[in-house]
XYZ file of C-alpha atoms in Angstrom:
675
model
C 83.601 126.073 106.752
C 82.462 123.621 109.568
C 82.045 120.515 107.791
C 78.639 118.340 108.775
C 77.619 115.474 107.050
C 79.053 112.246 107.851
C 79.620 111.390 104.394
C 81.303 112.726 102.989
C 86.964 141.244 68.971
C 88.950 143.859 70.459
C 90.962 147.356 69.209
C 94.650 146.638 69.060
C 96.372 148.576 72.023
C 99.286 150.122 72.509
C 101.867 147.848 74.330
C 101.743 147.456 77.640
C 98.404 149.094 77.789
C 94.994 148.362 79.686
C 91.617 148.940 79.982
C 88.907 147.913 81.935
C 88.594 144.361 80.263
C 92.186 144.202 77.891
C 95.714 143.581 77.986
C 98.355 143.880 75.781
C 101.450 141.067 75.823
C 105.083 142.522 75.567
C 107.452 140.293 74.123
C 111.156 140.371 76.352
C 114.055 139.409 74.573
C 115.606 138.180 77.989
C 113.496 135.641 80.292
C 112.798 136.746 84.130
C 114.528 134.618 86.519
C 112.218 133.113 88.658
C 113.205 133.475 92.198
C 110.162 135.788 93.591
C 112.662 138.787 93.411
C 110.908 141.256 91.240
C 113.996 142.780 89.607
C 113.524 146.555 88.194
C 115.221 146.047 85.041
C 114.214 142.074 84.374
C 110.345 143.263 84.074
C 111.138 146.550 82.912
C 109.365 145.915 79.045
C 106.567 144.028 80.959
C 103.024 145.401 80.727
C 101.805 146.455 83.926
C 98.278 146.913 85.952
C 97.956 148.420 89.131
C 95.077 148.328 91.887
C 92.329 147.025 89.395
C 91.172 143.856 91.350
C 87.627 143.877 92.123
C 85.792 141.998 95.330
C 83.435 138.903 94.585
C 82.948 138.163 98.114
C 82.393 140.009 101.002
C 81.450 143.207 99.055
C 80.785 142.441 95.528
C 81.444 144.781 93.165
C 83.821 147.181 95.499
C 87.500 147.632 94.807
C 89.792 145.014 96.875
C 90.793 145.952 100.054
C 94.639 145.829 99.538
C 96.706 147.079 96.540
C 97.638 144.521 94.090
C 100.047 144.907 90.897
C 100.537 142.347 88.388
C 103.528 142.479 85.426
C 102.868 140.485 82.608
C 105.016 139.468 79.696
C 106.174 136.570 77.326
C 109.195 134.921 75.589
C 109.233 132.557 72.510
C 108.611 129.856 74.713
C 106.362 131.354 78.323
C 104.158 133.602 79.310
C 105.154 134.999 82.607
C 103.286 136.710 85.443
C 104.473 138.651 88.757
C 101.869 139.987 91.197
C 102.726 142.204 94.022
C 100.378 141.647 96.872
C 100.620 144.510 99.319
C 99.503 143.722 103.106
C 99.523 145.893 106.106
C 99.558 143.102 108.447
C 101.855 140.541 106.812
C 102.384 138.523 110.217
C 98.790 137.684 109.495
C 98.670 136.046 106.089
C 97.683 132.331 105.541
C 100.444 130.643 103.781
C 99.296 126.985 105.682
C 98.933 124.725 102.490
C 101.802 122.950 101.292
C 100.461 119.819 99.439
C 99.997 120.337 95.415
C 97.008 120.902 94.352
C 95.078 121.734 98.055
C 92.254 123.908 97.923
C 94.658 127.135 98.021
C 91.638 129.548 98.214
C 91.391 128.528 102.262
C 95.328 130.443 101.643
C 96.304 133.985 100.837
C 96.859 133.171 97.361
C 97.090 134.489 93.533
C 95.597 132.987 90.161
C 96.186 133.187 86.285
C 93.130 131.748 84.576
C 93.793 131.584 80.673
C 91.383 130.415 77.891
C 93.467 129.695 75.289
C 91.249 129.323 72.331
C 89.001 132.716 73.384
C 86.142 129.984 73.586
C 84.366 131.692 76.190
C 83.644 128.070 78.003
C 87.093 126.297 79.016
C 90.059 127.762 80.515
C 93.767 126.294 82.438
C 94.255 127.812 85.930
C 97.319 128.267 87.854
C 97.276 129.445 91.605
C 100.257 130.088 93.878
C 100.368 130.816 97.537
C 103.195 132.442 99.910
C 105.161 129.503 100.306
C 105.055 128.607 96.245
C 102.360 125.418 96.796
C 100.995 125.300 93.461
C 97.333 124.340 92.146
C 96.639 123.919 88.519
C 93.472 122.467 86.541
C 91.108 122.828 83.857
C 87.730 124.568 84.026
C 85.036 123.829 81.646
C 81.476 124.238 80.720
C 81.902 128.095 81.442
C 82.961 127.708 85.036
C 80.345 124.607 85.937
C 83.038 122.399 86.157
C 86.583 122.686 87.832
C 89.073 119.749 87.460
C 92.196 119.933 89.574
C 93.567 116.756 88.723
C 95.124 117.743 85.576
C 99.095 118.253 86.392
C 101.432 120.291 84.026
C 105.033 121.119 84.743
C 105.407 125.133 85.509
C 107.255 127.357 87.638
C 106.666 129.788 90.615
C 108.512 131.346 93.471
C 107.587 133.544 96.147
C 109.235 136.083 98.527
C 107.805 138.005 101.659
C 108.685 141.635 102.623
C 107.592 144.161 105.274
C 104.621 145.206 103.290
C 103.828 142.817 100.708
C 104.553 139.306 99.332
C 105.617 138.811 95.635
C 105.577 135.803 93.272
C 106.834 135.251 89.628
C 105.141 132.571 87.292
C 106.141 130.985 84.408
C 103.718 128.840 82.315
C 105.447 127.133 79.012
C 103.223 127.187 75.736
C 103.997 123.698 75.947
C 101.992 122.720 78.641
C 98.918 124.164 77.049
C 96.913 123.464 74.062
C 96.194 126.745 72.009
C 94.967 128.281 68.583
C 97.724 128.097 66.123
C 96.906 131.822 65.261
C 99.875 134.260 65.844
C 99.772 136.800 66.981
C 96.380 135.664 68.859
C 94.118 137.069 71.573
C 93.494 134.867 74.601
C 90.623 134.851 77.453
C 92.216 135.826 80.908
C 91.262 136.698 84.184
C 93.459 137.094 87.654
C 92.731 136.569 90.999
C 93.962 137.245 94.471
C 92.317 135.985 97.860
C 92.694 137.703 101.297
C 92.169 134.587 103.570
C 91.083 136.569 106.890
C 88.836 138.843 105.319
C 87.203 136.698 103.145
C 87.859 138.569 100.429
C 88.078 137.055 96.557
C 89.241 139.474 94.127
C 89.174 139.273 90.685
C 90.305 140.987 87.188
C 88.551 142.171 85.018
C 85.459 141.788 86.835
C 84.242 139.502 90.056
C 81.034 138.221 87.108
C 78.120 136.553 88.344
C 80.227 133.267 89.112
C 84.126 133.085 90.020
C 85.219 130.999 86.789
C 82.453 132.169 84.219
C 84.684 132.230 81.243
C 82.619 134.058 79.619
C 83.031 136.965 81.844
C 87.271 137.201 81.109
C 89.089 139.916 79.765
C 91.148 139.610 77.052
C 94.937 138.986 76.258
C 96.235 140.437 73.262
C 99.374 139.969 71.268
C 99.862 136.210 72.414
C 102.719 134.337 70.110
C 103.199 130.974 71.258
C 104.922 128.366 69.036
C 103.672 127.061 65.480
C 104.762 123.575 66.987
C 104.985 122.679 70.849
C 107.686 120.152 71.472
C 106.386 117.083 70.050
C 107.354 114.187 72.675
C 107.291 113.301 76.239
C 108.724 110.438 77.386
C 107.730 109.540 81.094
C 108.952 106.125 82.446
C 108.951 104.788 86.061
C 110.081 101.798 87.898
C 108.537 100.597 91.189
C 110.644 97.779 93.446
C 108.510 96.676 96.648
C 109.042 94.417 99.359
C 106.380 92.829 101.224
C 106.453 89.805 103.350
C 109.441 88.696 102.063
C 108.496 88.926 98.310
C 110.209 91.578 96.056
C 108.190 92.714 93.184
C 109.635 95.075 90.354
C 107.417 96.611 87.988
C 108.053 99.270 84.797
C 105.943 101.368 82.728
C 105.390 104.810 81.359
C 103.817 107.177 79.444
C 104.249 108.632 75.592
C 102.792 112.002 74.998
C 102.713 113.170 71.352
C 101.806 116.710 70.245
C 101.213 116.634 66.246
C 100.189 120.121 66.506
C 99.052 122.844 69.333
C 95.557 121.702 69.275
C 96.398 117.955 69.698
C 97.870 115.694 71.690
C 98.005 112.328 72.010
C 99.333 109.647 74.876
C 100.244 105.804 74.633
C 100.497 103.792 78.136
C 102.487 100.451 79.224
C 101.554 99.382 82.433
C 100.414 102.693 83.388
C 101.468 104.003 87.083
C 98.779 102.974 89.715
C 102.018 103.501 92.414
C 100.455 106.535 93.558
C 100.823 106.275 97.303
C 98.235 108.841 98.744
C 95.878 106.703 101.307
C 92.140 106.971 100.422
C 91.037 108.178 104.102
C 88.202 106.425 105.955
C 84.855 108.257 105.903
C 81.646 107.179 107.475
C 78.579 106.577 105.100
C 75.376 106.219 106.100
C 73.788 105.365 103.070
C 73.558 102.155 100.943
C 75.335 103.120 97.623
C 78.736 102.887 96.121
C 80.988 105.989 96.800
C 83.305 107.438 93.999
C 87.029 107.148 94.562
C 89.297 109.815 92.425
C 91.103 108.548 89.648
C 95.050 109.252 90.149
C 96.766 107.542 86.959
C 98.373 110.212 84.953
C 96.994 108.524 81.670
C 93.428 109.454 82.572
C 93.783 112.455 84.030
C 94.580 114.278 80.892
C 91.359 115.754 79.408
C 89.141 114.245 82.245
C 87.188 117.188 82.669
C 85.216 116.556 79.699
C 83.956 113.775 81.076
C 82.256 115.307 84.393
C 78.453 114.837 83.823
C 75.664 115.116 86.283
C 75.072 111.293 85.019
C 78.554 110.295 84.735
C 78.702 107.852 81.311
C 82.802 107.398 82.052
C 84.016 106.568 85.597
C 87.738 105.638 84.942
C 88.552 103.776 88.015
C 85.985 101.006 85.959
C 88.808 100.223 84.354
C 91.698 98.150 86.646
C 95.195 97.517 85.990
C 95.697 97.583 82.004
C 98.484 96.511 80.503
C 98.299 98.887 77.536
C 96.312 102.055 76.560
C 95.970 104.664 73.441
C 94.269 108.360 74.042
C 93.865 111.507 71.997
C 92.420 114.925 73.265
C 92.331 118.321 71.853
C 90.170 120.352 69.678
C 89.059 120.689 65.860
C 87.764 124.253 65.481
C 85.236 125.139 68.167
C 84.620 121.281 68.834
C 86.637 119.477 71.982
C 87.162 115.531 71.636
C 89.084 112.949 73.951
C 89.523 109.230 72.651
C 90.233 106.460 74.595
C 91.221 102.740 73.880
C 92.438 100.087 76.356
C 91.656 96.605 77.879
C 92.605 94.625 80.734
C 92.188 91.054 82.086
C 89.015 90.660 83.943
C 87.483 87.936 86.247
C 84.237 86.381 85.249
C 81.999 85.615 88.410
C 80.310 83.028 86.266
C 83.289 81.184 84.911
C 86.809 80.175 86.192
C 89.849 82.224 85.142
C 90.314 85.933 83.460
C 89.122 87.200 79.928
C 90.135 90.297 78.196
C 87.629 92.776 78.419
C 88.578 96.066 76.013
C 86.820 99.534 76.237
C 86.049 102.484 73.765
C 85.273 106.044 74.712
C 84.400 108.570 72.563
C 83.877 112.252 73.850
C 82.720 115.317 71.363
C 81.699 118.720 73.032
C 81.122 121.519 70.540
C 80.804 125.286 71.957
C 77.978 127.398 71.183
C 77.098 131.136 71.919
C 77.456 132.765 75.416
C 79.496 129.909 76.629
C 76.782 126.888 75.943
C 77.853 123.519 74.670
C 76.211 120.595 72.552
C 77.860 117.151 73.311
C 78.234 113.247 72.777
C 79.563 110.380 75.046
C 79.753 106.813 73.687
C 81.066 104.706 76.490
C 81.529 100.773 75.777
C 83.271 97.777 77.216
C 83.416 94.276 75.230
C 83.794 91.335 77.546
C 83.124 87.521 76.385
C 81.420 88.750 73.464
C 78.650 91.031 74.841
C 78.907 94.720 74.788
C 77.564 96.786 77.605
C 77.419 100.905 78.387
C 75.810 103.536 76.745
C 75.620 106.535 74.104
C 74.053 109.803 74.927
C 73.754 113.511 74.344
C 74.401 116.340 76.604
C 73.832 120.654 76.348
C 74.632 123.214 78.649
C 72.891 126.195 77.727
C 73.049 129.677 79.160
C 70.035 130.847 78.342
C 71.111 134.628 80.495
C 73.860 135.673 82.767
C 71.863 134.061 85.662
C 69.714 131.160 84.396
C 71.595 127.784 82.784
C 69.921 124.993 81.418
C 71.900 121.521 81.715
C 70.295 118.468 80.074
C 70.971 114.681 79.317
C 69.686 112.202 77.060
C 71.032 108.474 76.844
C 70.592 104.796 75.751
C 72.098 102.023 77.553
C 73.068 98.674 76.100
C 74.213 95.833 77.404
C 72.603 92.029 78.273
C 70.290 93.182 81.078
C 70.055 97.137 80.040
C 68.093 95.927 76.974
C 68.130 99.387 75.446
C 67.101 101.134 78.812
C 66.744 105.046 78.314
C 68.357 107.498 81.286
C 67.847 111.064 81.156
C 67.809 114.442 83.274
C 67.061 118.409 83.080
C 68.978 120.550 85.357
C 67.993 124.773 85.349
C 69.900 126.474 87.638
C 69.849 130.132 89.086
C 73.271 131.692 90.118
C 74.224 135.445 91.264
C 76.885 135.993 92.997
C 74.855 135.211 96.713
C 72.649 133.157 95.784
C 72.642 129.291 94.169
C 69.309 127.730 93.347
C 69.039 124.389 90.935
C 65.896 121.946 90.848
C 66.655 118.646 88.631
C 64.740 115.737 87.203
C 66.254 112.459 86.638
C 64.482 109.461 84.836
C 66.567 106.087 84.910
C 65.134 103.061 83.410
C 64.813 99.458 85.640
C 67.391 97.286 84.529
C 70.047 99.627 83.527
C 72.483 99.560 86.342
C 74.849 97.024 85.641
C 75.150 97.525 82.071
C 75.917 101.327 82.707
C 78.791 100.411 85.360
C 80.606 98.594 83.261
C 82.300 101.903 82.117
C 79.876 104.593 83.937
C 78.894 105.383 87.612
C 75.385 105.279 88.570
C 74.333 104.438 92.502
C 71.087 103.189 91.485
C 68.430 102.527 88.679
C 64.580 102.402 88.416
C 63.860 106.196 89.419
C 62.283 108.924 88.642
C 63.754 111.544 90.653
C 63.248 115.130 92.140
C 66.004 116.987 93.679
C 66.573 120.610 94.487
C 68.909 122.850 96.322
C 68.743 126.290 97.506
C 71.600 128.480 99.364
C 72.199 132.065 100.164
C 74.654 134.114 101.570
C 74.026 137.305 103.673
C 77.081 139.520 104.194
C 77.490 141.726 106.982
C 79.373 145.060 106.664
C 80.174 145.889 110.098
C 79.245 144.411 113.795
C 80.404 141.028 115.139
C 78.679 138.703 112.684
C 80.459 138.817 109.132
C 78.040 135.828 107.254
C 75.161 134.012 107.251
C 74.592 130.954 104.913
C 71.394 129.042 104.975
C 71.386 126.065 102.809
C 67.916 123.626 101.790
C 67.793 120.544 99.924
C 64.958 118.572 99.032
C 65.185 114.896 97.239
C 62.056 112.512 96.294
C 62.197 109.753 94.222
C 59.877 106.759 92.790
C 60.145 103.888 91.140
C 59.275 103.193 87.212
C 56.008 102.025 88.458
C 55.339 104.911 90.846
C 56.230 103.379 94.053
C 57.479 106.182 96.344
C 61.248 104.802 97.218
C 62.619 107.638 99.160
C 62.375 111.282 100.217
C 64.775 113.300 102.267
C 64.315 116.846 103.258
C 67.526 119.069 104.624
C 68.338 122.046 106.365
C 72.060 123.501 107.129
C 72.510 126.675 108.559
C 75.944 128.242 108.862
C 77.244 131.459 110.839
C 80.760 133.349 110.566
C 81.986 135.826 113.251
C 84.927 138.291 112.382
C 86.204 136.784 115.605
C 86.724 133.450 113.904
C 84.108 131.530 115.689
C 81.782 129.339 113.545
C 78.550 127.728 114.659
C 76.629 125.505 112.269
C 73.741 122.977 112.262
C 72.079 120.275 110.229
C 68.546 119.025 110.348
C 67.477 115.678 107.991
C 64.556 113.837 107.416
C 63.921 111.243 105.171
C 62.536 107.984 104.208
C 63.838 104.667 102.537
C 61.831 101.473 101.072
C 64.103 98.882 100.549
C 63.348 95.835 101.997
C 60.784 97.228 104.190
C 59.978 101.254 105.312
C 62.494 102.960 107.077
C 62.414 106.841 108.686
C 65.776 108.080 109.342
C 67.031 111.117 110.984
C 69.637 113.083 112.215
C 70.387 116.484 114.346
C 73.971 117.871 114.248
C 75.341 120.780 115.697
C 78.957 122.106 115.363
C 81.426 124.949 116.315
C 84.590 125.853 115.153
C 87.476 128.642 115.335
C 89.540 129.680 112.512
C 92.363 131.513 112.770
C 92.645 132.548 108.805
C 95.585 131.753 108.917
C 95.955 127.868 108.677
C 94.826 127.266 112.224
C 91.658 125.493 112.331
C 89.848 124.039 115.603
C 86.466 122.502 115.047
C 83.901 120.086 117.041
C 80.565 118.291 116.140
C 78.079 116.115 117.974
C 74.868 114.898 116.895
C 72.031 112.060 117.021
C 69.841 110.357 114.946
C 68.003 107.340 113.610
C 69.556 105.226 110.247
C 67.948 101.813 109.262
C 66.026 101.087 112.598
C 69.033 102.233 114.536
C 69.481 104.544 117.104
C 73.064 106.386 116.903
C 75.121 109.331 118.062
C 77.686 111.045 116.158
C 81.126 112.754 117.202
C 83.626 114.207 115.542
C 86.408 116.772 116.051
C 88.997 118.102 113.231
C 92.293 120.013 113.712
C 94.471 121.612 111.315
C 97.828 123.383 112.710
C 100.918 125.082 110.492
C 104.252 125.120 112.644
C 105.924 128.318 110.495
C 106.357 127.580 107.017
C 107.231 123.716 106.561
C 105.479 121.954 109.456
C 101.829 120.638 109.066
C 99.895 118.798 111.717
C 96.111 117.474 111.249
C 93.843 114.704 112.905
C 90.185 113.826 111.956
C 88.197 111.840 114.641
C 84.698 110.572 113.524
C 82.927 108.399 116.213
C 79.484 106.783 114.924
C 77.729 104.940 117.918
C 75.080 102.920 117.407
C 73.094 101.695 120.179
C 73.959 98.445 121.958
C 71.348 96.033 120.393
C 71.624 97.500 116.743
C 72.965 95.112 114.134
C 75.078 97.597 112.557
C 78.744 98.158 113.932
C 80.021 101.052 115.960
C 82.737 102.812 114.311
C 85.270 104.980 115.839
C 87.740 106.460 112.981
C 90.796 108.303 113.670
C 93.376 109.884 110.712
C 96.517 111.478 111.956
C 98.743 113.129 109.366
C 102.157 115.098 110.117
C 103.833 116.564 107.180
C 106.990 118.362 106.517
C 107.770 120.067 103.588
C 111.433 121.122 102.938
C 110.244 122.707 100.089
C 107.292 122.617 97.322
C 108.612 119.897 95.908
C 110.280 117.872 98.608
C 108.548 116.465 101.606
C 108.051 113.710 104.315
C 104.696 112.735 105.415
C 103.380 110.427 108.584
C 99.900 108.976 108.604
C 98.151 107.160 110.626
C 94.803 105.793 110.172
C 92.073 103.695 112.155
C 88.925 102.144 111.780
C 87.355 100.366 114.652
C 84.447 98.881 112.450
C 86.748 97.040 110.749
C 89.860 96.428 112.590
C 91.761 98.502 110.425
C 94.760 100.181 111.475
C 96.874 101.825 108.381
C 100.398 103.271 108.941
C 102.303 105.101 106.272
C 105.890 106.871 105.968
C 106.427 108.564 102.592
C 109.515 110.716 101.423
C 108.937 112.701 98.302
C 111.378 114.413 96.096
C 109.936 115.968 92.769
C 113.012 116.525 91.148
C 111.222 117.310 87.452
C 107.762 118.343 88.964
C 105.367 117.049 88.649
C 106.106 113.587 87.276
C 109.920 113.656 87.659
C 110.501 111.896 91.219
C 111.911 109.764 93.806
C 109.729 108.138 96.459
C 110.443 106.342 99.416
C 107.681 104.290 101.161
C 106.797 102.114 104.193
C 103.498 100.789 104.916
C 101.700 98.637 107.095
C 98.070 97.579 106.955
C 96.264 98.483 103.346
C 95.361 102.053 102.594
C 92.520 101.253 100.691
C 89.170 102.499 101.563
C 87.287 99.959 103.635
C 89.485 97.088 103.345
C 90.475 95.414 106.745
C 94.494 95.850 107.683
C 95.555 91.922 107.164
C 98.778 93.441 105.138
C 101.497 93.545 107.159
C 105.122 95.745 106.475
C 105.817 96.711 103.367
C 108.400 98.887 101.473
C 108.987 100.431 98.163
C 110.875 102.923 96.162
C 109.577 104.613 92.763
C 111.433 106.591 90.218
C 110.077 108.147 87.278
C 111.526 110.830 85.082
C 110.562 113.096 82.171
C 112.341 112.821 78.512
C-alpha cells in the first residue's frame, strides 16, 4: 500500500485423516531431508491435506484460486511440514524479500501457526517465501498482537518447478514452549499468500481475523520430548577500530530450560552490536518516537509487554553489564520476570550511579481467547523508585467485539501516585475495523512513568477513534477501494482543550497494478500558543506484484506557523533471486522565513543475498537538516542461524536516528556462536 504519512476437546481420528478443523499427526521413523524436494518415499507415512484453503481476501469465504497440498508429520525431535503450491503462471510469483523477518505477506509465501498450549490466545508463527526467506514471531492477545522480534533456529528449503513451487519446513520442539502432555493436542492454522491476486488463504477457516487464535484448528497426536535441551550458550566477541582506537568487547547469553514450559536467561554485557541502521524519517510532531529493540536478551517474551499504554519499554535500559530473565507458563498463566541494572548519568550531580530495574508480567487466560493480567515495572536510582503498577484485560465479548482496558498507578518522586487508565472497544470483521478509545493520564506522571515505560505525554483526557473499510470488486478494472477515517481529541485534566485532529485517507487499487491515494488532515494544537496545522497529500504507485514497486507523492500544508511542501519517492526493485535495490526520498520544504529547517532525506540500499543466510549490503543515507551522511557496508554469514554468525562491517558517520554524522571511518567484526 502507498505510504502517505510523513512519519512514519476433539474425538480421535485415524492417522493421517482430516476433517474441516482437525489433523492427526503421524510419527516418522526417519526424518525427511530438508532440501525443498518432497520425495515420495520420505513423506509416504505423512498426513496429507489437499485443496482446503479458504480465502480471507479478496473473496472472503471462497475456495482458494490455486491448489495447495500440505504434508505434515513428526519425529522424536521435530515437526515437519511440506507445501506444494501449484500456480499456472510460475514466472509471475513474487519472491523479492531476502531479509529475515521482512513482511513476507508482500511475497508469495506459506505459513505454519502453532498454538502449542491449545490456550486459544497465543501462538508461534513461521513464514517462508519461494526463496526460503524466513519470518518467525509470536502471536498473543488472540491475534491482536504480532511480535516478529522473536527469533529461533528452524530450517526451510524451497524449489521451483514449471507448475508449482515447493517448500519443506522443520520446526524443532526445542525452540518451543509447550504443554508436557503426551500425546497432546495443539492449535494449528496454515496459510498461503498469492501476491498478484492479493489473495490470502487459510486452513481451517479464514476467520474474522487472520491471526485469531481461537479460530485455529487442532493437530492431535503431538508427542514432544518430555524434556527439551536444557542449556544454550550464545557467546559473542566484537572488535572495532575507529579513528585509531581499538576496542574489544565480549559477552553472551545463557539460556536454561528447566522444563518444556519455562525458560530462564542470563546475559553478560548483552550484544548491542547489531548494525542494522535506524533509518532517518520526518517527524512532524513534538513527541518522542519509539526505536525498536534489537538485543536478543530482551526479545524473548517481549510480546507480553505490548500494551496500549506501554508500561515496559526495554530501550529505556541502556548499556547493562548483567541481567537475568525468566518466562514461561504455569497452567493458564504466562509470566515474564526481568532483573537488570546499568550505570546511569544523573544530570543533577557529577558522575554516574547504579540504576536497578525489576519488571514482572503475569497474564492469565480466560475463555474465548480473553485474558487478564498485571504489570509491575520499577527503576531504583539513588534511593528513589519510579515506574508503574497496573492491571490490564483483553475481553472478547463476541467474535467481532473486543474490549481492552488498563488501569495503573504511577510511582516516583514527581508522580506522587498519579493514575493512568484506558478503555478501548473495537469491532472487527474481515472488511471493517473500528475502534474508539478513551485514555486518562494524570498530570505530572510522565517522567516517572518513562523511567521504565513509554509515554509521549501526560495531563490528558483523550478520545481517539479509527474506522477502516475495504470494498473488494470481483470484476472490472477497479480491485479495491479503502477509506480510512480517524479523529483524536484531548483536554488537560482541568478541561482545557489541547488538541484535536481529523484525518481522512483513501486508497484505490486497480488490477493493472496502479494505485492512487490521498490524505487530508486538519488539526489544532495548544503548546506555548494555539496552532492550526493541516496537510493535503496525493500519491500514485505502480506495484508489479512481483517485488517491483514505484511510488511518488506530493503535498502541502502548514505546521506550527510554517508553510511547507512535501515530496517523496520510493523504489523497490529485485534483479533476479539475489540482488535487491531500494531507494527512498523525502523532501520537506519549509518556506524561506520559517524557523524550522527544510530537510531532504535520501536512503539507498543495495543487497546481494548469496542465500538466505549469507548476504552483503550497502546502505547510504543523508539528512540535510542535520548535515548527516552515513555509509554502511556489511557482510553477514549466519552459519548457525539466527544467532551463530560472522559479521564484517565498515561505517562512516553515525547510523543513530536524528544524530549528526561526526563519526569518521570505523571497522568492526563480530563473531557469535551457539553451544
